[in-house]
Amino acid sequence: MRNDEKPAIRDLPLFRGIMDETFDTLMAATYSQEFPPQLDLFRQGDRADFLHILVEGSVQLHTEWRGREAIMAVIRPVSSFIVAACIPDAPYLMSARTQERSRIIMLPTVDLRTALGRDPALAGAVMSHLAMSFRGMVRQAKNLKLRTGRERLIAWLLSQARREGNLHTFTLPFEKRHLASYLGMTPESLSRVFNALKSEGITLDGSRVIIADHARLAEVAGLDAMMDDLGPDNGRAEPWSPHPGSW
Amino acid sequence: MRNDEKPAIRDLPLFRGIMDETFDTLMAATYSQEFPPQLDLFRQGDRADFLHILVEGSVQLHTEWRGREAIMAVIRPVSSFIVAACIPDAPYLMSARTQERSRIIMLPTVDLRTALGRDPALAGAVMSHLAMSFRGMVRQAKNLKLRTGRERLIAWLLSQARREGNLHTFTLPFEKRHLASYLGMTPESLSRVFNALKSEGITLDGSRVIIADHARLAEVAGLDAMMDDLGPDNGRAEPWSPHPGSW
DNA sequence: CATCCGATTTGATATGGATCAATCTTTTCG
DNA sequence: CGAAAAGATTGATCCATATCAAATCGGATG
């Protein structure tokens, strides 16, 4: 592993509070690898042998069934992924492929498990990570059950703008067909919905998204802290009324 | 809390391996309550003050947005729920209501957190629980993205039959409109799909489901260990080929 | 056991979104 | 730079599923 990567990894939620000794032991057990774009890292059903940490590039977690496929998540650096498969030593539920050239640190689950037994703080960190992962997936399922494709797109665009820190404009971080897949629709439908959104003040210039009036749209679209990932403080503080209309 | 309930609770994945002292301390902090049917236990957005353990009855976790609502999970005894909201001290992402008369043990998150700091085994257990919860929600999201309503229903029926231990017949554990909501469709659609499934050898007698040829259907329907909850050993042992066609 | 009310089913219709096909754009690479 | 490939858009059509309305069914209750 390269030394300039260490600080960022050390600062991951997964490792932040743990003992230096634990961290060093873990890092000593890792392999670091550079992967070309579009490379399959593992497939759903494979035994989860490694905890992965994405240091550079980006990775798609996707799933396939009977010839259909859908992107479940896109990972960006620096973050760990598929922790949940490593803990119970179960097979991966999703496949992974690099989206672009990526550098990935791989930690054998054996070593993770050993460290877990030794450093309670690590267990705590893993716990938090899993809790947040779970909540993220709940959000995704809620989106799929309660919103139409159009609504999911608007919500995603607004959330993404917030994450990027620019409420007015940002560049799509992946191809439109992948966004479509992530949102659970076809590329054709996505294209049409984008067209329809012009009237709402959302315009496209290639892969650049321009949002005319973020605040108004967030209101109209029903952006919701319980359903959308609204940034770092998301769902912690509660500046909204928890029971609208209850008082 | 009633004493005859203790053994079942002690045996929860969440508490199984922990120290007796931890368990006793935790139990001493709990409130036990009996709730009538259809009672709201909490609503999404509420601060997560309690870890819940369902001892008797059944509970629906559901979610609402703009007048639409969907059931995300149905909990049956004995099991803990909404652990994931307690860990990071975040608001509930789902609302809960009793489906029938239910007895619920409530453990203040404060006490849970104290115990977590004292007993590493508890942290381990929570970790496992969260990992499995996450995987369950991934399965649900995969279902929604990759399958049609018809396919989701078939998969659910077959899985349910396995869980109940009778591959041939079982009784629906809740009303059809709730099943529809859980599967992400309207009651009308569910009814029509059931009708269409007669030709596949699935018949309905009131709330009794009869499956003519489970094995054949499981094959035809593409029941999949990576997507369906196939029972206790689900996704652990690997009696299937991880890469169909790879050798 | 008759009544009532909610759950379910059935029917008719509307619509979101998929599919298939063709064209246009952008990127890649010799 | 220019051809080829891949991605995106547009158009036409089809299908799954929602919606709205009405008719049954079935269980709870007095």
Coordinates of C-alpha atoms (C1' of nucleotides) in Angstrom, one line a residue:
Chain A
M1 CA 0.0 0.0 0.0
R2 CA 1.2 3.5 -0.7
N3 CA 1.9 5.6 2.3
D4 CA 0.1 8.7 1.1
E5 CA -3.1 6.7 1.2
K6 CA -2.9 5.7 4.8
P7 CA -4.2 8.9 6.4
A8 CA -7.4 8.7 4.3
I9 CA -7.9 5.1 5.2
R10 CA -7.2 5.7 8.9
D11 CA -9.9 8.3 8.8
L12 CA -12.6 6.0 7.5
P13 CA -15.6 5.6 9.8
L14 CA -14.6 1.9 9.9
F15 CA -11.2 2.6 11.4
R16 CA -11.4 6.1 12.9
G17 CA -11.6 5.2 16.6
I18 CA -9.6 2.0 16.7
M19 CA -6.3 1.4 18.3
D20 CA -3.1 2.2 16.3
E21 CA -1.9 -1.3 16.9
T22 CA -5.1 -2.8 15.4
F23 CA -4.9 -0.5 12.4
D24 CA -1.3 -1.4 11.7
T25 CA -1.9 -5.1 12.0
L26 CA -4.8 -4.8 9.6
M27 CA -2.9 -2.7 7.1
A28 CA 0.0 -5.2 7.2
A29 CA -2.4 -7.9 6.1
T30 CA -3.8 -6.0 3.1
Y31 CA -3.1 -6.3 -0.6
S32 CA -3.3 -3.1 -2.7
Q33 CA -4.2 -3.5 -6.3
E34 CA -4.7 -1.3 -9.3
F35 CA -7.5 -2.4 -11.6
P36 CA -8.4 -1.2 -15.1
P37 CA -11.9 0.1 -15.9
Q38 CA -14.8 -2.4 -16.4
L39 CA -13.1 -5.1 -14.5
D40 CA -15.1 -7.6 -12.5
L41 CA -13.9 -7.7 -9.0
F42 CA -16.2 -10.4 -7.8
R43 CA -19.6 -11.9 -8.6
Q44 CA -22.6 -12.4 -6.5
G45 CA -22.5 -15.8 -5.0
D46 CA -18.8 -15.8 -4.5
R47 CA -17.6 -16.4 -1.0
A48 CA -16.7 -13.1 0.7
D49 CA -13.0 -13.5 1.2
F50 CA -12.0 -9.8 1.3
L51 CA -13.1 -6.6 2.8
H52 CA -12.6 -4.0 0.1
I53 CA -11.5 -0.4 0.5
L54 CA -11.7 1.8 -2.6
V55 CA -8.9 4.4 -2.5
E56 CA -9.1 5.8 -6.0
G57 CA -11.5 5.5 -8.9
S58 CA -15.0 4.2 -8.5
V59 CA -16.8 0.9 -8.3
Q60 CA -20.3 -0.3 -9.2
L61 CA -22.1 -2.8 -7.1
H62 CA -24.7 -4.4 -9.3
T63 CA -26.8 -7.5 -9.5
E64 CA -28.1 -9.8 -12.2
W65 CA -30.9 -12.2 -12.5
R66 CA -32.1 -14.0 -15.5
G67 CA -30.3 -11.7 -17.9
R68 CA -31.6 -8.6 -16.3
E69 CA -29.2 -6.4 -14.3
A70 CA -29.4 -3.4 -12.1
I71 CA -26.8 -1.2 -10.4
M72 CA -27.4 -1.2 -6.6
A73 CA -24.7 1.3 -5.6
V74 CA -21.8 3.3 -6.9
I75 CA -18.9 3.5 -4.5
R76 CA -16.5 6.4 -4.5
P77 CA -13.3 6.9 -2.6
V78 CA -12.3 6.6 0.1
S79 CA -14.8 4.0 1.4
S80 CA -15.1 0.4 2.4
F81 CA -17.6 -1.9 0.8
I82 CA -19.3 -5.2 1.2
V83 CA -18.5 -5.2 4.9
A84 CA -21.9 -6.9 5.5
A85 CA -20.9 -10.1 3.6
C86 CA -17.6 -10.4 5.5
I87 CA -19.1 -10.4 8.9
P88 CA -21.2 -13.5 8.7
D89 CA -18.8 -15.1 6.2
A90 CA -21.6 -15.3 3.6
P91 CA -21.5 -15.0 -0.2
Y92 CA -21.7 -11.6 -1.8
L93 CA -25.2 -10.6 -2.7
M94 CA -24.0 -8.2 -5.3
S95 CA -21.3 -8.3 -8.0
A96 CA -18.7 -5.6 -8.3
R97 CA -16.9 -4.0 -11.2
T98 CA -14.7 -1.0 -11.6
Q99 CA -16.2 1.9 -13.3
E100 CA -12.9 3.6 -14.0
R101 CA -9.3 2.8 -13.3
S102 CA -9.3 2.1 -9.5
R103 CA -7.0 1.4 -6.7
I104 CA -8.4 -1.0 -4.1
I105 CA -7.1 -2.3 -0.8
M106 CA -8.1 -5.8 0.0
L107 CA -8.2 -7.1 3.6
P108 CA -8.7 -10.8 4.1
T109 CA -11.8 -11.4 6.2
V110 CA -9.8 -13.7 8.4
D111 CA -7.7 -10.8 9.5
L112 CA -10.7 -8.6 10.0
R113 CA -12.3 -11.2 12.2
T114 CA -9.2 -11.6 14.3
A115 CA -8.9 -7.9 14.8
L116 CA -12.6 -7.7 15.7
G117 CA -12.0 -10.0 18.6
R118 CA -9.2 -7.9 19.9
D119 CA -10.3 -4.4 19.5
P120 CA -13.8 -3.5 20.8
A121 CA -13.6 -0.1 19.1
L122 CA -13.3 -1.8 15.7
A123 CA -16.5 -3.7 16.5
G124 CA -18.2 -0.5 17.3
A125 CA -17.1 1.1 14.1
V126 CA -18.2 -1.8 12.0
M127 CA -21.5 -1.7 13.9
S128 CA -22.0 2.0 12.9
H129 CA -21.0 1.3 9.4
L130 CA -23.5 -1.5 9.0
A131 CA -26.3 0.5 10.6
M132 CA -25.7 3.3 8.1
S133 CA -25.5 0.8 5.3
F134 CA -28.8 -0.7 6.3
R135 CA -30.5 2.6 6.5
G136 CA -29.2 3.5 3.1
M137 CA -30.7 0.3 1.6
V138 CA -34.0 1.0 3.4
R139 CA -34.0 4.4 1.7
Q140 CA -33.5 2.8 -1.6
A141 CA -36.3 0.3 -1.1
K142 CA -38.6 3.0 0.0
N143 CA -37.8 5.0 -3.1
L144 CA -38.6 2.0 -5.3
K145 CA -41.9 1.3 -3.5
L146 CA -43.2 4.8 -3.1
R147 CA -42.0 6.8 -6.0
T148 CA -42.3 6.8 -9.7
G149 CA -39.3 6.9 -11.9
R150 CA -39.8 10.6 -12.5
E151 CA -39.9 11.2 -8.8
R152 CA -36.8 9.1 -8.1
L153 CA -34.9 11.0 -10.7
I154 CA -35.8 14.4 -9.3
A155 CA -35.0 13.3 -5.8
W156 CA -31.7 11.9 -6.9
L157 CA -30.7 15.0 -8.8
L158 CA -31.5 17.3 -5.9
S159 CA -29.7 15.0 -3.4
Q160 CA -26.7 14.8 -5.7
A161 CA -26.5 18.5 -6.0
R162 CA -26.4 18.8 -2.3
R163 CA -23.7 16.2 -1.9
E164 CA -21.6 17.9 -4.5
G165 CA -22.0 21.2 -2.6
N166 CA -23.5 23.1 -5.5
L167 CA -27.2 23.4 -5.5
H168 CA -27.3 24.9 -8.9
T169 CA -25.3 22.7 -11.1
F170 CA -23.1 19.6 -11.2
T171 CA -21.8 16.9 -13.6
L172 CA -23.3 13.4 -13.7
P173 CA -20.7 11.2 -12.0
F174 CA -21.4 8.3 -14.4
E175 CA -23.0 7.5 -17.7
K176 CA -26.8 8.0 -18.1
R177 CA -27.5 4.4 -18.7
H178 CA -25.9 3.6 -15.4
L179 CA -28.0 6.3 -13.7
A180 CA -31.0 4.8 -15.3
S181 CA -30.1 1.3 -14.1
Y182 CA -29.5 2.6 -10.6
L183 CA -32.8 4.4 -10.5
G184 CA -34.6 1.3 -11.8
M185 CA -35.6 2.4 -15.3
T186 CA -34.4 2.0 -18.9
P187 CA -32.1 4.5 -20.6
E188 CA -34.9 5.5 -22.9
S189 CA -37.2 6.3 -20.1
L190 CA -34.6 8.3 -18.3
S191 CA -34.0 10.3 -21.4
R192 CA -37.7 11.1 -21.8
V193 CA -38.1 12.0 -18.1
F194 CA -35.2 14.4 -18.5
N195 CA -37.0 16.0 -21.3
A196 CA -40.1 16.4 -19.3
L197 CA -38.2 17.9 -16.5
K198 CA -37.3 21.0 -18.5
S199 CA -40.6 22.4 -17.5
E200 CA -39.6 22.0 -13.9
G201 CA -36.5 24.0 -14.4
I202 CA -34.0 21.1 -14.7
T203 CA -32.0 21.2 -17.9
L204 CA -29.2 19.1 -19.3
D205 CA -26.2 20.1 -21.2
G206 CA -24.5 16.8 -22.0
S207 CA -23.7 15.4 -18.7
R208 CA -24.0 18.7 -16.9
V209 CA -27.2 19.2 -14.9
I210 CA -28.6 22.7 -14.2
I211 CA -31.2 23.2 -11.6
A212 CA -33.0 26.5 -11.8
D213 CA -34.6 26.7 -8.4
H214 CA -33.4 24.1 -6.0
A215 CA -35.4 25.2 -3.0
R216 CA -38.7 25.3 -4.9
L217 CA -38.1 21.9 -6.5
A218 CA -37.1 20.3 -3.2
E219 CA -40.5 21.5 -1.9
V220 CA -42.5 20.4 -4.9
A221 CA -40.7 17.1 -5.2
G222 CA -41.2 16.2 -1.6
L223 CA -37.5 15.7 -0.8
D224 CA -37.6 13.9 2.5
A225 CA -34.9 13.3 5.1
M226 CA -36.4 9.9 5.9
M227 CA -36.1 8.8 2.3
D228 CA -33.3 10.8 0.7
D229 CA -29.7 11.0 1.5
L230 CA -29.4 14.7 2.3
G231 CA -25.8 14.9 3.3
P232 CA -23.5 14.3 6.2
D233 CA -25.9 15.4 9.0
N234 CA -28.6 13.5 7.3
G235 CA -31.3 12.3 9.6
R236 CA -29.4 13.3 12.7
A237 CA -30.5 16.8 13.7
E238 CA -34.2 17.3 13.2
P239 CA -35.0 20.7 11.9
W240 CA -38.4 19.5 10.5
S241 CA -41.5 18.7 12.3
P242 CA -41.5 14.9 12.9
H243 CA -45.3 14.7 12.8
P244 CA -46.6 17.1 10.2
G245 CA -49.9 18.3 11.3
S246 CA -49.8 16.8 14.8
W247 CA -49.7 20.2 16.5
Chain B
M1 CA -41.3 -8.8 32.0
R2 CA -42.7 -12.2 32.4
N3 CA -40.3 -14.9 33.3
D4 CA -41.5 -17.5 30.8
E5 CA -40.4 -15.1 28.1
K6 CA -36.8 -14.8 29.2
P7 CA -35.4 -18.0 27.7
A8 CA -36.7 -17.1 24.2
I9 CA -35.2 -13.6 24.5
R10 CA -32.0 -14.9 25.8
D11 CA -31.8 -17.0 22.8
L12 CA -32.1 -14.2 20.3
P13 CA -29.2 -13.8 17.9
L14 CA -28.8 -10.4 19.5
F15 CA -28.2 -11.8 23.0
R16 CA -27.1 -15.4 22.5
G17 CA -23.4 -15.1 23.2
I18 CA -23.4 -12.3 25.7
M19 CA -22.5 -12.4 29.4
D20 CA -25.2 -13.3 31.9
E21 CA -24.4 -10.1 33.7
T22 CA -25.0 -8.0 30.6
F23 CA -28.2 -9.8 29.8
D24 CA -29.6 -9.3 33.3
T25 CA -28.6 -5.6 33.4
L26 CA -30.3 -5.1 30.1
M27 CA -33.4 -6.9 31.1
A28 CA -33.7 -5.0 34.3
A29 CA -33.8 -1.8 32.2
T30 CA -36.7 -3.0 29.9
Y31 CA -40.3 -2.2 29.9
S32 CA -42.7 -4.8 28.8
Q33 CA -46.0 -3.8 27.3
E34 CA -49.1 -5.3 25.8
F35 CA -50.5 -3.5 22.8
P36 CA -53.9 -3.8 21.0
P37 CA -54.1 -4.5 17.3
Q38 CA -53.6 -1.6 14.8
L39 CA -51.7 0.5 17.3
D40 CA -49.0 2.9 16.2
L41 CA -45.8 2.1 18.1
F42 CA -43.8 4.9 16.6
R43 CA -43.6 6.9 13.4
Q44 CA -40.8 7.5 10.9
G45 CA -38.9 10.6 11.9
D46 CA -39.3 9.9 15.6
R47 CA -36.1 9.8 17.6
A48 CA -35.2 6.2 18.2
D49 CA -35.4 5.9 22.0
F50 CA -36.0 2.2 22.3
L51 CA -34.8 -1.0 21.0
H52 CA -37.9 -3.2 20.5
I53 CA -38.3 -6.9 21.0
L54 CA -41.4 -8.6 19.8
V55 CA -42.4 -11.4 22.2
E56 CA -45.9 -12.1 21.0
G57 CA -48.1 -11.1 18.2
S58 CA -46.8 -9.4 15.0
V59 CA -45.7 -5.9 13.9
Q60 CA -45.6 -4.1 10.6
L61 CA -42.8 -1.8 9.7
H62 CA -44.2 0.5 7.1
T63 CA -43.4 3.8 5.5
E64 CA -45.4 6.7 4.1
W65 CA -44.8 9.5 1.7
R66 CA -47.2 11.9 0.2
G67 CA -50.2 9.8 1.1
R68 CA -48.8 6.6 -0.4
E69 CA -47.7 3.9 2.0
A70 CA -45.9 0.6 1.8
I71 CA -45.1 -2.2 4.2
M72 CA -41.4 -2.8 4.4
A73 CA -41.4 -5.7 6.8
V74 CA -43.5 -7.8 9.0
I75 CA -41.9 -8.8 12.3
R76 CA -42.9 -12.0 14.1
P77 CA -41.8 -13.3 17.5
V78 CA -39.4 -13.6 19.0
S79 CA -37.3 -10.9 17.3
S80 CA -35.7 -7.6 17.8
F81 CA -36.4 -4.7 15.5
I82 CA -35.1 -1.3 14.5
V83 CA -31.7 -2.0 15.9
A84 CA -30.2 0.0 13.1
A85 CA -31.8 3.3 14.2
C86 CA -30.7 2.9 17.8
I87 CA -27.0 2.4 17.1
P88 CA -26.3 5.8 15.5
D89 CA -29.1 7.4 17.6
A90 CA -30.9 8.4 14.4
P91 CA -34.6 8.8 13.7
Y92 CA -36.6 5.8 12.7
L93 CA -36.8 5.5 8.9
M94 CA -40.0 3.4 9.2
S95 CA -43.2 3.6 11.2
A96 CA -44.4 0.6 13.2
R97 CA -47.8 -0.6 14.1
T98 CA -49.1 -3.8 15.7
Q99 CA -50.8 -6.2 13.3
E100 CA -52.5 -8.1 16.1
R101 CA -52.5 -7.9 19.9
S102 CA -48.8 -7.9 20.7
R103 CA -46.4 -8.0 23.6
I104 CA -43.3 -5.9 23.2
I105 CA -40.2 -5.5 25.4
M106 CA -38.7 -2.1 25.1
L107 CA -35.1 -1.4 26.0
P108 CA -34.0 2.2 26.2
T109 CA -31.2 2.9 23.7
V110 CA -29.2 4.5 26.5
D111 CA -28.9 1.2 28.3
L112 CA -28.2 -0.6 25.1
R113 CA -25.3 1.7 24.4
T114 CA -23.9 1.4 27.9
A115 CA -24.0 -2.4 27.6
L116 CA -22.3 -2.2 24.2
G117 CA -19.3 -0.5 25.8
R118 CA -19.0 -3.2 28.5
D119 CA -19.6 -6.5 26.7
P120 CA -17.7 -7.0 23.4
A121 CA -19.8 -10.1 22.7
L122 CA -22.9 -7.9 22.6
A123 CA -21.2 -5.7 20.0
G124 CA -20.4 -8.8 18.0
A125 CA -24.0 -9.9 18.1
V126 CA -25.4 -6.6 17.1
M127 CA -22.9 -6.6 14.3
S128 CA -24.2 -9.9 13.0
H129 CA -27.7 -8.8 13.4
L130 CA -27.1 -5.6 11.4
A131 CA -25.2 -7.5 8.7
M132 CA -28.1 -9.9 8.2
S133 CA -30.7 -7.0 8.3
F134 CA -28.7 -5.2 5.6
R135 CA -28.6 -8.3 3.5
G136 CA -32.3 -8.7 3.9
M137 CA -32.9 -5.2 2.7
V138 CA -30.6 -5.7 -0.3
R139 CA -32.7 -8.7 -1.2
Q140 CA -35.8 -6.6 -1.1
A141 CA -34.3 -3.9 -3.3
K142 CA -33.0 -6.5 -5.8
N143 CA -36.5 -8.0 -5.9
L144 CA -38.0 -4.6 -6.7
K145 CA -35.5 -3.7 -9.4
L146 CA -35.2 -7.0 -11.2
R147 CA -38.6 -8.7 -10.9
T148 CA -42.1 -7.9 -12.0
G149 CA -45.0 -8.1 -9.5
R150 CA -45.9 -11.5 -10.7
E151 CA -42.4 -12.8 -10.2
R152 CA -42.1 -11.2 -6.7
L153 CA -45.3 -12.9 -5.7
I154 CA -44.2 -16.4 -6.9
A155 CA -40.9 -16.0 -5.2
W156 CA -42.5 -14.9 -2.0
L157 CA -45.0 -17.7 -2.0
L158 CA -42.3 -20.3 -2.5
S159 CA -40.1 -18.8 0.1
Q160 CA -42.9 -18.6 2.6
A161 CA -43.8 -22.2 2.0
R162 CA -40.2 -23.1 2.9
R163 CA -40.2 -21.0 6.0
E164 CA -43.4 -22.6 7.2
G165 CA -41.9 -26.0 6.6
N166 CA -44.6 -27.2 4.3
L167 CA -43.8 -27.0 0.6
H168 CA -47.3 -27.8 -0.4
T169 CA -49.6 -25.5 1.5
F170 CA -49.7 -22.7 4.1
T171 CA -52.0 -20.0 5.3
L172 CA -51.2 -16.3 4.5
P173 CA -49.9 -14.8 7.7
F174 CA -51.6 -11.4 7.0
E175 CA -54.3 -9.9 4.9
K176 CA -53.9 -9.8 1.1
R177 CA -53.9 -6.1 1.0
H178 CA -50.9 -6.1 3.3
L179 CA -49.1 -8.7 1.2
A180 CA -49.8 -6.5 -1.9
S181 CA -48.3 -3.5 -0.1
Y182 CA -45.3 -5.5 1.0
L183 CA -44.7 -6.7 -2.6
G184 CA -45.1 -3.3 -4.0
M185 CA -48.4 -3.6 -5.8
T186 CA -52.1 -2.8 -5.4
P187 CA -54.6 -5.3 -3.9
E188 CA -56.3 -5.4 -7.3
S189 CA -53.2 -6.4 -9.1
L190 CA -52.4 -9.0 -6.5
S191 CA -55.8 -10.5 -6.9
R192 CA -55.4 -10.7 -10.7
V193 CA -51.9 -12.2 -10.5
F194 CA -53.2 -14.8 -8.1
N195 CA -55.8 -15.6 -10.7
A196 CA -53.2 -15.9 -13.4
L197 CA -51.1 -18.2 -11.2
K198 CA -53.7 -21.0 -11.3
S199 CA -52.2 -22.1 -14.6
E200 CA -48.9 -22.5 -12.8
G201 CA -50.4 -24.7 -10.2
I202 CA -50.8 -22.2 -7.4
T203 CA -54.4 -22.0 -6.1
L204 CA -56.0 -20.0 -3.4
D205 CA -58.7 -21.1 -1.0
G206 CA -59.5 -18.0 1.0
S207 CA -56.2 -17.3 2.7
R208 CA -54.9 -20.8 2.2
V209 CA -52.3 -21.2 -0.6
I210 CA -51.8 -24.5 -2.3
I211 CA -48.7 -25.2 -4.4
A212 CA -49.0 -28.1 -6.7
D213 CA -45.4 -28.7 -7.6
H214 CA -42.9 -26.7 -5.5
A215 CA -39.8 -28.0 -7.0
R216 CA -40.9 -27.4 -10.6
L217 CA -42.0 -23.9 -9.8
A218 CA -38.9 -23.0 -7.9
E219 CA -37.0 -23.9 -11.1
V220 CA -39.3 -22.1 -13.5
A221 CA -39.6 -19.0 -11.2
G222 CA -35.8 -18.7 -10.8
L223 CA -35.8 -18.8 -7.0
D224 CA -32.4 -17.6 -6.1
A225 CA -30.3 -17.9 -2.9
M226 CA -28.9 -14.5 -3.6
M227 CA -32.3 -12.8 -3.9
D228 CA -34.7 -14.9 -1.8
D229 CA -34.7 -15.7 1.8
L230 CA -34.5 -19.5 1.5
G231 CA -34.4 -20.4 5.2
P232 CA -32.0 -20.6 8.1
D233 CA -29.0 -21.8 6.2
N234 CA -29.7 -19.3 3.5
G235 CA -26.7 -18.1 1.7
R236 CA -24.3 -19.8 4.1
A237 CA -23.5 -23.2 2.8
E238 CA -23.1 -23.2 -0.9
P239 CA -24.7 -26.3 -2.5
W240 CA -25.1 -24.5 -5.8
S241 CA -22.5 -23.5 -8.3
P242 CA -21.4 -20.0 -7.6
H243 CA -20.7 -19.3 -11.3
P244 CA -23.3 -21.2 -13.3
G245 CA -21.7 -22.3 -16.5
S246 CA -18.1 -21.4 -15.4
W247 CA -17.0 -25.0 -15.6
Chain C
dC1 C1' -78.9 -15.8 12.4
dA2 C1' -79.5 -11.5 10.1
dT3 C1' -77.0 -7.4 9.4
dC4 C1' -73.2 -4.6 8.4
dC5 C1' -68.8 -3.3 7.2
dG6 C1' -64.5 -4.0 5.5
dA7 C1' -61.8 -7.0 2.5
dT8 C1' -61.6 -8.9 -1.9
dT9 C1' -62.7 -9.6 -6.5
dT10 C1' -64.0 -8.2 -11.1
dG11 C1' -64.6 -4.9 -14.8
dA12 C1' -63.3 -0.9 -17.6
dT13 C1' -60.0 2.3 -18.5
dA14 C1' -55.8 5.1 -18.1
dT15 C1' -50.9 5.4 -17.8
dG16 C1' -46.0 4.7 -16.6
dG17 C1' -42.6 2.6 -18.4
dA18 C1' -40.6 -1.2 -21.4
dT19 C1' -39.4 -2.7 -25.9
dC20 C1' -37.9 -2.5 -30.6
dA21 C1' -36.1 0.1 -34.2
dA22 C1' -33.9 4.0 -36.2
dT23 C1' -31.2 8.0 -35.9
dC24 C1' -28.1 11.2 -33.9
dT25 C1' -23.9 12.2 -30.9
dT26 C1' -19.9 11.5 -28.7
dT27 C1' -15.9 9.0 -27.7
dT28 C1' -12.3 6.0 -28.9
dC29 C1' -8.5 4.7 -31.4
dG30 C1' -5.8 3.3 -35.6
Chain D
dC1 C1' -8.1 13.1 -38.7
dG2 C1' -11.6 10.1 -39.7
dA3 C1' -13.8 5.6 -39.2
dA4 C1' -15.9 2.6 -36.0
dA5 C1' -18.0 1.8 -31.8
dA6 C1' -20.6 3.1 -28.0
dG7 C1' -23.9 6.0 -25.9
dA8 C1' -27.9 8.9 -26.1
dT9 C1' -32.1 10.3 -28.1
dT10 C1' -36.5 9.9 -30.6
dG11 C1' -40.5 7.6 -32.4
dA12 C1' -43.9 3.9 -32.5
dT13 C1' -46.0 0.4 -30.1
dC14 C1' -47.0 -2.8 -26.4
dC15 C1' -47.5 -4.4 -21.8
dA16 C1' -47.8 -4.4 -16.8
dT17 C1' -49.8 -2.3 -13.4
dA18 C1' -52.5 1.6 -11.4
dT19 C1' -56.9 3.8 -10.9
dC20 C1' -61.7 4.2 -10.5
dA21 C1' -66.1 2.0 -9.9
dA22 C1' -69.1 -1.6 -8.9
dA23 C1' -70.2 -6.1 -7.3
dT24 C1' -69.3 -10.0 -3.9
dC25 C1' -67.6 -12.3 -0.2
dG26 C1' -66.9 -13.2 4.6
dG27 C1' -66.3 -12.4 9.3
dA28 C1' -67.7 -9.8 13.4
dT29 C1' -71.5 -8.2 16.1
dG30 C1' -75.9 -7.3 18.2

